[in-house]
Amino acid sequence: MARDFPEYAAQLNAINERMLDLLIPFRYRGLYRPCQNGSASIKQTLPAFVPEMSYENMGIHNGTEASEQFMAFMQGKQTPEQTATMMQNLHDYCGQDTLAMVKLLEVVQGAISK
């Protein structure tokens, strides 16, 4: 984006410098629980550290499913009712992913502060 919008390059680069990859502490098992079953995936990590949150009962459970449903929408293969349901499910799924990152950041911060 900094390349495409040079007038905002300084601000965009400053944001990028503050980005953290939350996968790292879980992938290298700095933080790990056996119920992750060897996975650092957010779908395994989230319920391991934040048990009240899960993707289990959601209308969309993973990124592959989200992509497939969106592709069906783009190809005109859904009824208006299916599209409305998909849009709500995508909203919920993306919201869950965003909140999951916040909660997992809190887990990492809590582990660091001990």
PDB file of N, CA and C in Angstrom:
ATOM      1  N   MET A   1       0.830  -1.190   0.000  1.00  0.00           N
ATOM      2  CA  MET A   1       0.000   0.000   0.000  1.00  0.00           C
ATOM      3  C   MET A   1       0.871   1.249   0.000  1.00  0.00           C
ATOM      4  N   ALA A   2       1.996   1.187   0.714  1.00  0.00           N
ATOM      5  CA  ALA A   2       2.886   2.345   0.749  1.00  0.00           C
ATOM      6  C   ALA A   2       3.380   2.682  -0.651  1.00  0.00           C
ATOM      7  N   ARG A   3       3.615   1.664  -1.458  1.00  0.00           N
ATOM      8  CA  ARG A   3       4.061   1.885  -2.831  1.00  0.00           C
ATOM      9  C   ARG A   3       2.953   2.535  -3.657  1.00  0.00           C
ATOM     10  N   ASP A   4       1.734   2.055  -3.472  1.00  0.00           N
ATOM     11  CA  ASP A   4       0.613   2.557  -4.264  1.00  0.00           C
ATOM     12  C   ASP A   4       0.079   3.903  -3.781  1.00  0.00           C
ATOM     13  N   PHE A   5       0.319   4.217  -2.530  1.00  0.00           N
ATOM     14  CA  PHE A   5      -0.147   5.482  -1.952  1.00  0.00           C
ATOM     15  C   PHE A   5       1.027   6.166  -1.251  1.00  0.00           C
ATOM     16  N   PRO A   6       1.981   6.666  -2.025  1.00  0.00           N
ATOM     17  CA  PRO A   6       3.202   7.228  -1.432  1.00  0.00           C
ATOM     18  C   PRO A   6       2.946   8.385  -0.475  1.00  0.00           C
ATOM     19  N   GLU A   7       1.842   9.089  -0.661  1.00  0.00           N
ATOM     20  CA  GLU A   7       1.550  10.201   0.263  1.00  0.00           C
ATOM     21  C   GLU A   7       1.259   9.711   1.681  1.00  0.00           C
ATOM     22  N   TYR A   8       0.949   8.410   1.825  1.00  0.00           N
ATOM     23  CA  TYR A   8       0.688   7.817   3.136  1.00  0.00           C
ATOM     24  C   TYR A   8       1.771   6.821   3.549  1.00  0.00           C
ATOM     25  N   ALA A   9       2.850   6.783   2.810  1.00  0.00           N
ATOM     26  CA  ALA A   9       3.891   5.768   3.025  1.00  0.00           C
ATOM     27  C   ALA A   9       4.437   5.795   4.452  1.00  0.00           C
ATOM     28  N   ALA A  10       4.715   6.950   4.989  1.00  0.00           N
ATOM     29  CA  ALA A  10       5.292   7.022   6.343  1.00  0.00           C
ATOM     30  C   ALA A  10       4.328   6.422   7.369  1.00  0.00           C
ATOM     31  N   GLN A  11       3.061   6.778   7.276  1.00  0.00           N
ATOM     32  CA  GLN A  11       2.082   6.264   8.229  1.00  0.00           C
ATOM     33  C   GLN A  11       1.886   4.754   8.055  1.00  0.00           C
ATOM     34  N   LEU A  12       1.792   4.296   6.819  1.00  0.00           N
ATOM     35  CA  LEU A  12       1.609   2.867   6.560  1.00  0.00           C
ATOM     36  C   LEU A  12       2.819   2.056   7.023  1.00  0.00           C
ATOM     37  N   ASN A  13       3.994   2.553   6.778  1.00  0.00           N
ATOM     38  CA  ASN A  13       5.200   1.851   7.231  1.00  0.00           C
ATOM     39  C   ASN A  13       5.288   1.827   8.748  1.00  0.00           C
ATOM     40  N   ALA A  14       4.847   2.899   9.400  1.00  0.00           N
ATOM     41  CA  ALA A  14       4.853   2.923  10.872  1.00  0.00           C
ATOM     42  C   ALA A  14       3.893   1.862  11.419  1.00  0.00           C
ATOM     43  N   ILE A  15       2.742   1.700  10.785  1.00  0.00           N
ATOM     44  CA  ILE A  15       1.801   0.660  11.201  1.00  0.00           C
ATOM     45  C   ILE A  15       2.436  -0.709  10.997  1.00  0.00           C
ATOM     46  N   ASN A  16       3.039  -0.919   9.848  1.00  0.00           N
ATOM     47  CA  ASN A  16       3.652  -2.210   9.524  1.00  0.00           C
ATOM     48  C   ASN A  16       4.747  -2.583  10.520  1.00  0.00           C
ATOM     49  N   GLU A  17       5.507  -1.607  10.966  1.00  0.00           N
ATOM     50  CA  GLU A  17       6.582  -1.877  11.929  1.00  0.00           C
ATOM     51  C   GLU A  17       6.043  -2.340  13.277  1.00  0.00           C
ATOM     52  N   ARG A  18       4.810  -2.020  13.587  1.00  0.00           N
ATOM     53  CA  ARG A  18       4.212  -2.420  14.866  1.00  0.00           C
ATOM     54  C   ARG A  18       3.465  -3.751  14.779  1.00  0.00           C
ATOM     55  N   MET A  19       3.387  -4.330  13.598  1.00  0.00           N
ATOM     56  CA  MET A  19       2.675  -5.597  13.419  1.00  0.00           C
ATOM     57  C   MET A  19       3.430  -6.742  14.085  1.00  0.00           C
ATOM     58  N   LEU A  20       2.673  -7.616  14.716  1.00  0.00           N
ATOM     59  CA  LEU A  20       3.227  -8.804  15.346  1.00  0.00           C
ATOM     60  C   LEU A  20       2.535 -10.026  14.753  1.00  0.00           C
ATOM     61  N   ASP A  21       3.287 -11.072  14.524  1.00  0.00           N
ATOM     62  CA  ASP A  21       2.708 -12.314  14.026  1.00  0.00           C
ATOM     63  C   ASP A  21       2.404 -13.200  15.223  1.00  0.00           C
ATOM     64  N   LEU A  22       1.130 -13.308  15.560  1.00  0.00           N
ATOM     65  CA  LEU A  22       0.739 -14.094  16.730  1.00  0.00           C
ATOM     66  C   LEU A  22       0.921 -15.590  16.524  1.00  0.00           C
ATOM     67  N   LEU A  23       1.186 -16.017  15.315  1.00  0.00           N
ATOM     68  CA  LEU A  23       1.422 -17.433  15.064  1.00  0.00           C
ATOM     69  C   LEU A  23       2.728 -17.907  15.721  1.00  0.00           C
ATOM     70  N   ILE A  24       3.718 -17.041  15.765  1.00  0.00           N
ATOM     71  CA  ILE A  24       5.062 -17.446  16.192  1.00  0.00           C
ATOM     72  C   ILE A  24       5.107 -18.088  17.581  1.00  0.00           C
ATOM     73  N   PRO A  25       4.571 -17.475  18.626  1.00  0.00           N
ATOM     74  CA  PRO A  25       4.691 -18.132  19.942  1.00  0.00           C
ATOM     75  C   PRO A  25       3.959 -19.467  20.030  1.00  0.00           C
ATOM     76  N   PHE A  26       2.932 -19.639  19.201  1.00  0.00           N
ATOM     77  CA  PHE A  26       2.176 -20.886  19.217  1.00  0.00           C
ATOM     78  C   PHE A  26       2.823 -21.929  18.303  1.00  0.00           C
ATOM     79  N   ARG A  27       3.344 -21.511  17.176  1.00  0.00           N
ATOM     80  CA  ARG A  27       3.979 -22.440  16.241  1.00  0.00           C
ATOM     81  C   ARG A  27       5.230 -23.068  16.868  1.00  0.00           C
ATOM     82  N   TYR A  28       6.018 -22.247  17.553  1.00  0.00           N
ATOM     83  CA  TYR A  28       7.262 -22.751  18.135  1.00  0.00           C
ATOM     84  C   TYR A  28       7.074 -23.222  19.576  1.00  0.00           C
ATOM     85  N   ARG A  29       5.832 -23.332  19.965  1.00  0.00           N
ATOM     86  CA  ARG A  29       5.420 -23.894  21.247  1.00  0.00           C
ATOM     87  C   ARG A  29       5.954 -23.159  22.470  1.00  0.00           C
ATOM     88  N   GLY A  30       6.154 -21.866  22.305  1.00  0.00           N
ATOM     89  CA  GLY A  30       6.412 -21.043  23.476  1.00  0.00           C
ATOM     90  C   GLY A  30       5.172 -21.049  24.354  1.00  0.00           C
ATOM     91  N   LEU A  31       4.036 -21.169  23.694  1.00  0.00           N
ATOM     92  CA  LEU A  31       2.751 -21.350  24.364  1.00  0.00           C
ATOM     93  C   LEU A  31       2.084 -22.538  23.694  1.00  0.00           C
ATOM     94  N   TYR A  32       1.766 -23.539  24.480  1.00  0.00           N
ATOM     95  CA  TYR A  32       1.193 -24.758  23.901  1.00  0.00           C
ATOM     96  C   TYR A  32       0.375 -25.505  24.939  1.00  0.00           C
ATOM     97  N   ARG A  33      -0.711 -26.089  24.482  1.00  0.00           N
ATOM     98  CA  ARG A  33      -1.519 -26.981  25.308  1.00  0.00           C
ATOM     99  C   ARG A  33      -1.809 -28.240  24.494  1.00  0.00           C
ATOM    100  N   PRO A  34      -1.814 -29.400  25.149  1.00  0.00           N
ATOM    101  CA  PRO A  34      -2.018 -30.660  24.415  1.00  0.00           C
ATOM    102  C   PRO A  34      -3.281 -30.697  23.568  1.00  0.00           C
ATOM    103  N   CYS A  35      -4.338 -30.000  23.976  1.00  0.00           N
ATOM    104  CA  CYS A  35      -5.578 -30.029  23.195  1.00  0.00           C
ATOM    105  C   CYS A  35      -5.450 -29.315  21.846  1.00  0.00           C
ATOM    106  N   GLN A  36      -4.301 -28.695  21.589  1.00  0.00           N
ATOM    107  CA  GLN A  36      -4.047 -28.121  20.266  1.00  0.00           C
ATOM    108  C   GLN A  36      -3.719 -29.219  19.254  1.00  0.00           C
ATOM    109  N   ASN A  37      -3.452 -30.415  19.753  1.00  0.00           N
ATOM    110  CA  ASN A  37      -3.156 -31.557  18.882  1.00  0.00           C
ATOM    111  C   ASN A  37      -2.034 -31.271  17.889  1.00  0.00           C
ATOM    112  N   GLY A  38      -0.998 -30.575  18.345  1.00  0.00           N
ATOM    113  CA  GLY A  38       0.161 -30.290  17.500  1.00  0.00           C
ATOM    114  C   GLY A  38      -0.033 -29.139  16.540  1.00  0.00           C
ATOM    115  N   SER A  39      -1.175 -28.482  16.579  1.00  0.00           N
ATOM    116  CA  SER A  39      -1.490 -27.418  15.626  1.00  0.00           C
ATOM    117  C   SER A  39      -1.323 -26.039  16.248  1.00  0.00           C
ATOM    118  N   ALA A  40      -0.866 -25.101  15.440  1.00  0.00           N
ATOM    119  CA  ALA A  40      -0.804 -23.702  15.866  1.00  0.00           C
ATOM    120  C   ALA A  40      -1.917 -22.894  15.199  1.00  0.00           C
ATOM    121  N   SER A  41      -2.826 -23.588  14.534  1.00  0.00           N
ATOM    122  CA  SER A  41      -3.958 -22.944  13.870  1.00  0.00           C
ATOM    123  C   SER A  41      -4.815 -22.204  14.892  1.00  0.00           C
ATOM    124  N   ILE A  42      -5.338 -21.081  14.480  1.00  0.00           N
ATOM    125  CA  ILE A  42      -6.212 -20.319  15.366  1.00  0.00           C
ATOM    126  C   ILE A  42      -7.426 -21.143  15.777  1.00  0.00           C
ATOM    127  N   LYS A  43      -7.855 -22.042  14.911  1.00  0.00           N
ATOM    128  CA  LYS A  43      -9.024 -22.870  15.216  1.00  0.00           C
ATOM    129  C   LYS A  43      -8.736 -23.852  16.351  1.00  0.00           C
ATOM    130  N   GLN A  44      -7.480 -24.210  16.547  1.00  0.00           N
ATOM    131  CA  GLN A  44      -7.071 -25.088  17.650  1.00  0.00           C
ATOM    132  C   GLN A  44      -6.565 -24.280  18.839  1.00  0.00           C
ATOM    133  N   THR A  45      -5.830 -23.214  18.550  1.00  0.00           N
ATOM    134  CA  THR A  45      -5.213 -22.416  19.604  1.00  0.00           C
ATOM    135  C   THR A  45      -6.246 -21.651  20.424  1.00  0.00           C
ATOM    136  N   LEU A  46      -7.220 -21.065  19.741  1.00  0.00           N
ATOM    137  CA  LEU A  46      -8.218 -20.256  20.449  1.00  0.00           C
ATOM    138  C   LEU A  46      -8.936 -21.039  21.541  1.00  0.00           C
ATOM    139  N   PRO A  47      -9.578 -22.173  21.240  1.00  0.00           N
ATOM    140  CA  PRO A  47     -10.277 -22.874  22.322  1.00  0.00           C
ATOM    141  C   PRO A  47      -9.329 -23.465  23.363  1.00  0.00           C
ATOM    142  N   ALA A  48      -8.073 -23.681  23.003  1.00  0.00           N
ATOM    143  CA  ALA A  48      -7.108 -24.196  23.980  1.00  0.00           C
ATOM    144  C   ALA A  48      -6.804 -23.160  25.055  1.00  0.00           C
ATOM    145  N   PHE A  49      -6.743 -21.895  24.661  1.00  0.00           N
ATOM    146  CA  PHE A  49      -6.387 -20.834  25.610  1.00  0.00           C
ATOM    147  C   PHE A  49      -7.559 -19.965  26.026  1.00  0.00           C
ATOM    148  N   VAL A  50      -8.604 -19.958  25.237  1.00  0.00           N
ATOM    149  CA  VAL A  50      -9.806 -19.180  25.542  1.00  0.00           C
ATOM    150  C   VAL A  50     -10.987 -20.128  25.332  1.00  0.00           C
ATOM    151  N   PRO A  51     -11.208 -21.042  26.294  1.00  0.00           N
ATOM    152  CA  PRO A  51     -12.173 -22.120  26.100  1.00  0.00           C
ATOM    153  C   PRO A  51     -13.607 -21.666  25.824  1.00  0.00           C
ATOM    154  N   GLU A  52     -13.942 -20.459  26.230  1.00  0.00           N
ATOM    155  CA  GLU A  52     -15.310 -19.994  25.977  1.00  0.00           C
ATOM    156  C   GLU A  52     -15.517 -19.555  24.524  1.00  0.00           C
ATOM    157  N   MET A  53     -14.434 -19.541  23.756  1.00  0.00           N
ATOM    158  CA  MET A  53     -14.544 -19.170  22.342  1.00  0.00           C
ATOM    159  C   MET A  53     -14.178 -20.356  21.452  1.00  0.00           C
ATOM    160  N   SER A  54     -14.969 -20.565  20.425  1.00  0.00           N
ATOM    161  CA  SER A  54     -14.741 -21.667  19.493  1.00  0.00           C
ATOM    162  C   SER A  54     -15.425 -21.342  18.177  1.00  0.00           C
ATOM    163  N   TYR A  55     -15.025 -22.034  17.142  1.00  0.00           N
ATOM    164  CA  TYR A  55     -15.659 -21.878  15.833  1.00  0.00           C
ATOM    165  C   TYR A  55     -16.700 -22.969  15.589  1.00  0.00           C
ATOM    166  N   GLU A  56     -16.878 -23.844  16.563  1.00  0.00           N
ATOM    167  CA  GLU A  56     -17.714 -25.029  16.406  1.00  0.00           C
ATOM    168  C   GLU A  56     -19.148 -24.746  15.981  1.00  0.00           C
ATOM    169  N   ASN A  57     -19.811 -23.839  16.643  1.00  0.00           N
ATOM    170  CA  ASN A  57     -21.236 -23.618  16.395  1.00  0.00           C
ATOM    171  C   ASN A  57     -21.519 -22.461  15.443  1.00  0.00           C
ATOM    172  N   MET A  58     -20.534 -22.112  14.633  1.00  0.00           N
ATOM    173  CA  MET A  58     -20.699 -20.991  13.711  1.00  0.00           C
ATOM    174  C   MET A  58     -21.192 -21.489  12.351  1.00  0.00           C
ATOM    175  N   GLY A  59     -21.832 -20.618  11.602  1.00  0.00           N
ATOM    176  CA  GLY A  59     -22.317 -20.959  10.272  1.00  0.00           C
ATOM    177  C   GLY A  59     -21.184 -21.213   9.289  1.00  0.00           C
ATOM    178  N   ILE A  60     -20.056 -20.557   9.498  1.00  0.00           N
ATOM    179  CA  ILE A  60     -18.832 -20.798   8.731  1.00  0.00           C
ATOM    180  C   ILE A  60     -17.763 -21.154   9.757  1.00  0.00           C
ATOM    181  N   HIS A  61     -17.073 -22.269   9.513  1.00  0.00           N
ATOM    182  CA  HIS A  61     -16.132 -22.796  10.503  1.00  0.00           C
ATOM    183  C   HIS A  61     -14.673 -22.547  10.189  1.00  0.00           C
ATOM    184  N   ASN A  62     -14.357 -22.250   8.916  1.00  0.00           N
ATOM    185  CA  ASN A  62     -12.948 -22.068   8.559  1.00  0.00           C
ATOM    186  C   ASN A  62     -12.840 -21.258   7.271  1.00  0.00           C
ATOM    187  N   GLY A  63     -11.621 -20.867   6.956  1.00  0.00           N
ATOM    188  CA  GLY A  63     -11.370 -20.032   5.795  1.00  0.00           C
ATOM    189  C   GLY A  63     -11.726 -20.690   4.479  1.00  0.00           C
ATOM    190  N   THR A  64     -11.519 -21.996   4.378  1.00  0.00           N
ATOM    191  CA  THR A  64     -11.871 -22.706   3.147  1.00  0.00           C
ATOM    192  C   THR A  64     -13.368 -22.618   2.891  1.00  0.00           C
ATOM    193  N   GLU A  65     -14.133 -22.856   3.928  1.00  0.00           N
ATOM    194  CA  GLU A  65     -15.590 -22.780   3.812  1.00  0.00           C
ATOM    195  C   GLU A  65     -16.033 -21.361   3.449  1.00  0.00           C
ATOM    196  N   ALA A  66     -15.407 -20.370   4.061  1.00  0.00           N
ATOM    197  CA  ALA A  66     -15.737 -18.977   3.746  1.00  0.00           C
ATOM    198  C   ALA A  66     -15.454 -18.682   2.280  1.00  0.00           C
ATOM    199  N   SER A  67     -14.301 -19.120   1.790  1.00  0.00           N
ATOM    200  CA  SER A  67     -13.928 -18.891   0.390  1.00  0.00           C
ATOM    201  C   SER A  67     -14.879 -19.587  -0.572  1.00  0.00           C
ATOM    202  N   GLU A  68     -15.242 -20.820  -0.246  1.00  0.00           N
ATOM    203  CA  GLU A  68     -16.149 -21.574  -1.124  1.00  0.00           C
ATOM    204  C   GLU A  68     -17.520 -20.909  -1.206  1.00  0.00           C
ATOM    205  N   GLN A  69     -18.026 -20.472  -0.075  1.00  0.00           N
ATOM    206  CA  GLN A  69     -19.342 -19.822  -0.079  1.00  0.00           C
ATOM    207  C   GLN A  69     -19.284 -18.493  -0.820  1.00  0.00           C
ATOM    208  N   PHE A  70     -18.213 -17.747  -0.619  1.00  0.00           N
ATOM    209  CA  PHE A  70     -18.095 -16.466  -1.305  1.00  0.00           C
ATOM    210  C   PHE A  70     -17.967 -16.680  -2.817  1.00  0.00           C
ATOM    211  N   MET A  71     -17.216 -17.705  -3.222  1.00  0.00           N
ATOM    212  CA  MET A  71     -17.079 -18.014  -4.647  1.00  0.00           C
ATOM    213  C   MET A  71     -18.435 -18.376  -5.251  1.00  0.00           C
ATOM    214  N   ALA A  72     -19.227 -19.159  -4.541  1.00  0.00           N
ATOM    215  CA  ALA A  72     -20.563 -19.503  -5.019  1.00  0.00           C
ATOM    216  C   ALA A  72     -21.399 -18.236  -5.208  1.00  0.00           C
ATOM    217  N   PHE A  73     -21.271 -17.301  -4.294  1.00  0.00           N
ATOM    218  CA  PHE A  73     -21.965 -16.016  -4.403  1.00  0.00           C
ATOM    219  C   PHE A  73     -21.495 -15.261  -5.648  1.00  0.00           C
ATOM    220  N   MET A  74     -20.178 -15.176  -5.841  1.00  0.00           N
ATOM    221  CA  MET A  74     -19.619 -14.446  -6.977  1.00  0.00           C
ATOM    222  C   MET A  74     -20.025 -15.068  -8.311  1.00  0.00           C
ATOM    223  N   GLN A  75     -20.228 -16.371  -8.321  1.00  0.00           N
ATOM    224  CA  GLN A  75     -20.614 -17.068  -9.543  1.00  0.00           C
ATOM    225  C   GLN A  75     -22.134 -17.097  -9.745  1.00  0.00           C
ATOM    226  N   GLY A  76     -22.863 -16.441  -8.845  1.00  0.00           N
ATOM    227  CA  GLY A  76     -24.311 -16.365  -8.972  1.00  0.00           C
ATOM    228  C   GLY A  76     -25.020 -17.673  -8.676  1.00  0.00           C
ATOM    229  N   LYS A  77     -24.424 -18.509  -7.842  1.00  0.00           N
ATOM    230  CA  LYS A  77     -24.991 -19.829  -7.554  1.00  0.00           C
ATOM    231  C   LYS A  77     -25.818 -19.865  -6.270  1.00  0.00           C
ATOM    232  N   GLN A  78     -26.112 -18.705  -5.711  1.00  0.00           N
ATOM    233  CA  GLN A  78     -26.877 -18.665  -4.467  1.00  0.00           C
ATOM    234  C   GLN A  78     -28.197 -17.931  -4.674  1.00  0.00           C
ATOM    235  N   THR A  79     -29.176 -18.353  -3.913  1.00  0.00           N
ATOM    236  CA  THR A  79     -30.438 -17.613  -3.874  1.00  0.00           C
ATOM    237  C   THR A  79     -30.221 -16.368  -3.017  1.00  0.00           C
ATOM    238  N   PRO A  80     -31.105 -15.392  -3.109  1.00  0.00           N
ATOM    239  CA  PRO A  80     -30.987 -14.223  -2.232  1.00  0.00           C
ATOM    240  C   PRO A  80     -30.975 -14.605  -0.748  1.00  0.00           C
ATOM    241  N   GLU A  81     -31.731 -15.629  -0.382  1.00  0.00           N
ATOM    242  CA  GLU A  81     -31.761 -16.073   1.014  1.00  0.00           C
ATOM    243  C   GLU A  81     -30.408 -16.675   1.426  1.00  0.00           C
ATOM    244  N   GLN A  82     -29.832 -17.469   0.525  1.00  0.00           N
ATOM    245  CA  GLN A  82     -28.514 -18.050   0.812  1.00  0.00           C
ATOM    246  C   GLN A  82     -27.458 -16.952   0.933  1.00  0.00           C
ATOM    247  N   THR A  83     -27.567 -15.950   0.083  1.00  0.00           N
ATOM    248  CA  THR A  83     -26.615 -14.837   0.134  1.00  0.00           C
ATOM    249  C   THR A  83     -26.743 -14.081   1.449  1.00  0.00           C
ATOM    250  N   ALA A  84     -27.954 -13.818   1.884  1.00  0.00           N
ATOM    251  CA  ALA A  84     -28.162 -13.107   3.153  1.00  0.00           C
ATOM    252  C   ALA A  84     -27.584 -13.903   4.317  1.00  0.00           C
ATOM    253  N   THR A  85     -27.814 -15.207   4.302  1.00  0.00           N
ATOM    254  CA  THR A  85     -27.266 -16.069   5.361  1.00  0.00           C
ATOM    255  C   THR A  85     -25.754 -16.066   5.310  1.00  0.00           C
ATOM    256  N   MET A  86     -25.183 -16.200   4.108  1.00  0.00           N
ATOM    257  CA  MET A  86     -23.740 -16.215   3.954  1.00  0.00           C
ATOM    258  C   MET A  86     -23.126 -14.910   4.453  1.00  0.00           C
ATOM    259  N   MET A  87     -23.734 -13.797   4.099  1.00  0.00           N
ATOM    260  CA  MET A  87     -23.201 -12.498   4.533  1.00  0.00           C
ATOM    261  C   MET A  87     -23.198 -12.384   6.064  1.00  0.00           C
ATOM    262  N   GLN A  88     -24.255 -12.839   6.698  1.00  0.00           N
ATOM    263  CA  GLN A  88     -24.291 -12.813   8.163  1.00  0.00           C
ATOM    264  C   GLN A  88     -23.234 -13.758   8.734  1.00  0.00           C
ATOM    265  N   ASN A  89     -23.120 -14.941   8.141  1.00  0.00           N
ATOM    266  CA  ASN A  89     -22.131 -15.906   8.609  1.00  0.00           C
ATOM    267  C   ASN A  89     -20.710 -15.387   8.421  1.00  0.00           C
ATOM    268  N   LEU A  90     -20.445 -14.717   7.293  1.00  0.00           N
ATOM    269  CA  LEU A  90     -19.115 -14.129   7.073  1.00  0.00           C
ATOM    270  C   LEU A  90     -18.835 -13.024   8.078  1.00  0.00           C
ATOM    271  N   HIS A  91     -19.842 -12.215   8.340  1.00  0.00           N
ATOM    272  CA  HIS A  91     -19.698 -11.154   9.339  1.00  0.00           C
ATOM    273  C   HIS A  91     -19.338 -11.752  10.697  1.00  0.00           C
ATOM    274  N   ASP A  92     -20.059 -12.786  11.092  1.00  0.00           N
ATOM    275  CA  ASP A  92     -19.801 -13.440  12.375  1.00  0.00           C
ATOM    276  C   ASP A  92     -18.420 -14.087  12.407  1.00  0.00           C
ATOM    277  N   TYR A  93     -18.058 -14.764  11.321  1.00  0.00           N
ATOM    278  CA  TYR A  93     -16.772 -15.468  11.232  1.00  0.00           C
ATOM    279  C   TYR A  93     -15.603 -14.475  11.286  1.00  0.00           C
ATOM    280  N   CYS A  94     -15.695 -13.406  10.516  1.00  0.00           N
ATOM    281  CA  CYS A  94     -14.618 -12.409  10.524  1.00  0.00           C
ATOM    282  C   CYS A  94     -14.540 -11.703  11.874  1.00  0.00           C
ATOM    283  N   GLY A  95     -15.692 -11.463  12.478  1.00  0.00           N
ATOM    284  CA  GLY A  95     -15.701 -10.878  13.817  1.00  0.00           C
ATOM    285  C   GLY A  95     -15.040 -11.795  14.828  1.00  0.00           C
ATOM    286  N   GLN A  96     -15.322 -13.078  14.710  1.00  0.00           N
ATOM    287  CA  GLN A  96     -14.710 -14.068  15.611  1.00  0.00           C
ATOM    288  C   GLN A  96     -13.192 -14.086  15.414  1.00  0.00           C
ATOM    289  N   ASP A  97     -12.734 -14.074  14.167  1.00  0.00           N
ATOM    290  CA  ASP A  97     -11.294 -14.056  13.899  1.00  0.00           C
ATOM    291  C   ASP A  97     -10.632 -12.831  14.511  1.00  0.00           C
ATOM    292  N   THR A  98     -11.274 -11.687  14.371  1.00  0.00           N
ATOM    293  CA  THR A  98     -10.714 -10.446  14.916  1.00  0.00           C
ATOM    294  C   THR A  98     -10.656 -10.504  16.438  1.00  0.00           C
ATOM    295  N   LEU A  99     -11.747 -10.896  17.070  1.00  0.00           N
ATOM    296  CA  LEU A  99     -11.771 -11.008  18.525  1.00  0.00           C
ATOM    297  C   LEU A  99     -10.790 -12.079  19.000  1.00  0.00           C
ATOM    298  N   ALA A 100     -10.651 -13.162  18.240  1.00  0.00           N
ATOM    299  CA  ALA A 100      -9.710 -14.222  18.590  1.00  0.00           C
ATOM    300  C   ALA A 100      -8.288 -13.676  18.650  1.00  0.00           C
ATOM    301  N   MET A 101      -7.923 -12.838  17.699  1.00  0.00           N
ATOM    302  CA  MET A 101      -6.577 -12.251  17.707  1.00  0.00           C
ATOM    303  C   MET A 101      -6.375 -11.376  18.945  1.00  0.00           C
ATOM    304  N   VAL A 102      -7.393 -10.626  19.308  1.00  0.00           N
ATOM    305  CA  VAL A 102      -7.299  -9.788  20.512  1.00  0.00           C
ATOM    306  C   VAL A 102      -7.106 -10.676  21.743  1.00  0.00           C
ATOM    307  N   LYS A 103      -7.923 -11.717  21.855  1.00  0.00           N
ATOM    308  CA  LYS A 103      -7.846 -12.603  23.018  1.00  0.00           C
ATOM    309  C   LYS A 103      -6.506 -13.348  23.067  1.00  0.00           C
ATOM    310  N   LEU A 104      -6.011 -13.786  21.909  1.00  0.00           N
ATOM    311  CA  LEU A 104      -4.726 -14.496  21.899  1.00  0.00           C
ATOM    312  C   LEU A 104      -3.570 -13.545  22.178  1.00  0.00           C
ATOM    313  N   LEU A 105      -3.683 -12.302  21.759  1.00  0.00           N
ATOM    314  CA  LEU A 105      -2.674 -11.310  22.134  1.00  0.00           C
ATOM    315  C   LEU A 105      -2.658 -11.130  23.644  1.00  0.00           C
ATOM    316  N   GLU A 106      -3.828 -11.108  24.260  1.00  0.00           N
ATOM    317  CA  GLU A 106      -3.905 -11.018  25.724  1.00  0.00           C
ATOM    318  C   GLU A 106      -3.241 -12.231  26.378  1.00  0.00           C
ATOM    319  N   VAL A 107      -3.401 -13.405  25.782  1.00  0.00           N
ATOM    320  CA  VAL A 107      -2.750 -14.628  26.307  1.00  0.00           C
ATOM    321  C   VAL A 107      -1.238 -14.456  26.240  1.00  0.00           C
ATOM    322  N   VAL A 108      -0.735 -13.986  25.099  1.00  0.00           N
ATOM    323  CA  VAL A 108       0.707 -13.788  24.935  1.00  0.00           C
ATOM    324  C   VAL A 108       1.207 -12.733  25.920  1.00  0.00           C
ATOM    325  N   GLN A 109       0.501 -11.630  26.038  1.00  0.00           N
ATOM    326  CA  GLN A 109       0.906 -10.583  26.975  1.00  0.00           C
ATOM    327  C   GLN A 109       0.898 -11.085  28.407  1.00  0.00           C
ATOM    328  N   GLY A 110      -0.089 -11.901  28.759  1.00  0.00           N
ATOM    329  CA  GLY A 110      -0.149 -12.464  30.096  1.00  0.00           C
ATOM    330  C   GLY A 110       1.027 -13.397  30.366  1.00  0.00           C
ATOM    331  N   ALA A 111       1.423 -14.172  29.373  1.00  0.00           N
ATOM    332  CA  ALA A 111       2.565 -15.083  29.537  1.00  0.00           C
ATOM    333  C   ALA A 111       3.862 -14.304  29.679  1.00  0.00           C
ATOM    334  N   ILE A 112       3.979 -13.201  28.989  1.00  0.00           N
ATOM    335  CA  ILE A 112       5.205 -12.380  29.043  1.00  0.00           C
ATOM    336  C   ILE A 112       5.325 -11.685  30.391  1.00  0.00           C
ATOM    337  N   SER A 113       4.189 -11.256  30.934  1.00  0.00           N
ATOM    338  CA  SER A 113       4.223 -10.469  32.167  1.00  0.00           C
ATOM    339  C   SER A 113       4.415 -11.310  33.419  1.00  0.00           C
ATOM    340  N   LYS A 114       4.398 -12.647  33.283  1.00  0.00           N
ATOM    341  CA  LYS A 114       4.558 -13.507  34.461  1.00  0.00           C
ATOM    342  C   LYS A 114       5.981 -13.553  34.941  1.00  0.00           C
TER     343      LYS A 114
END
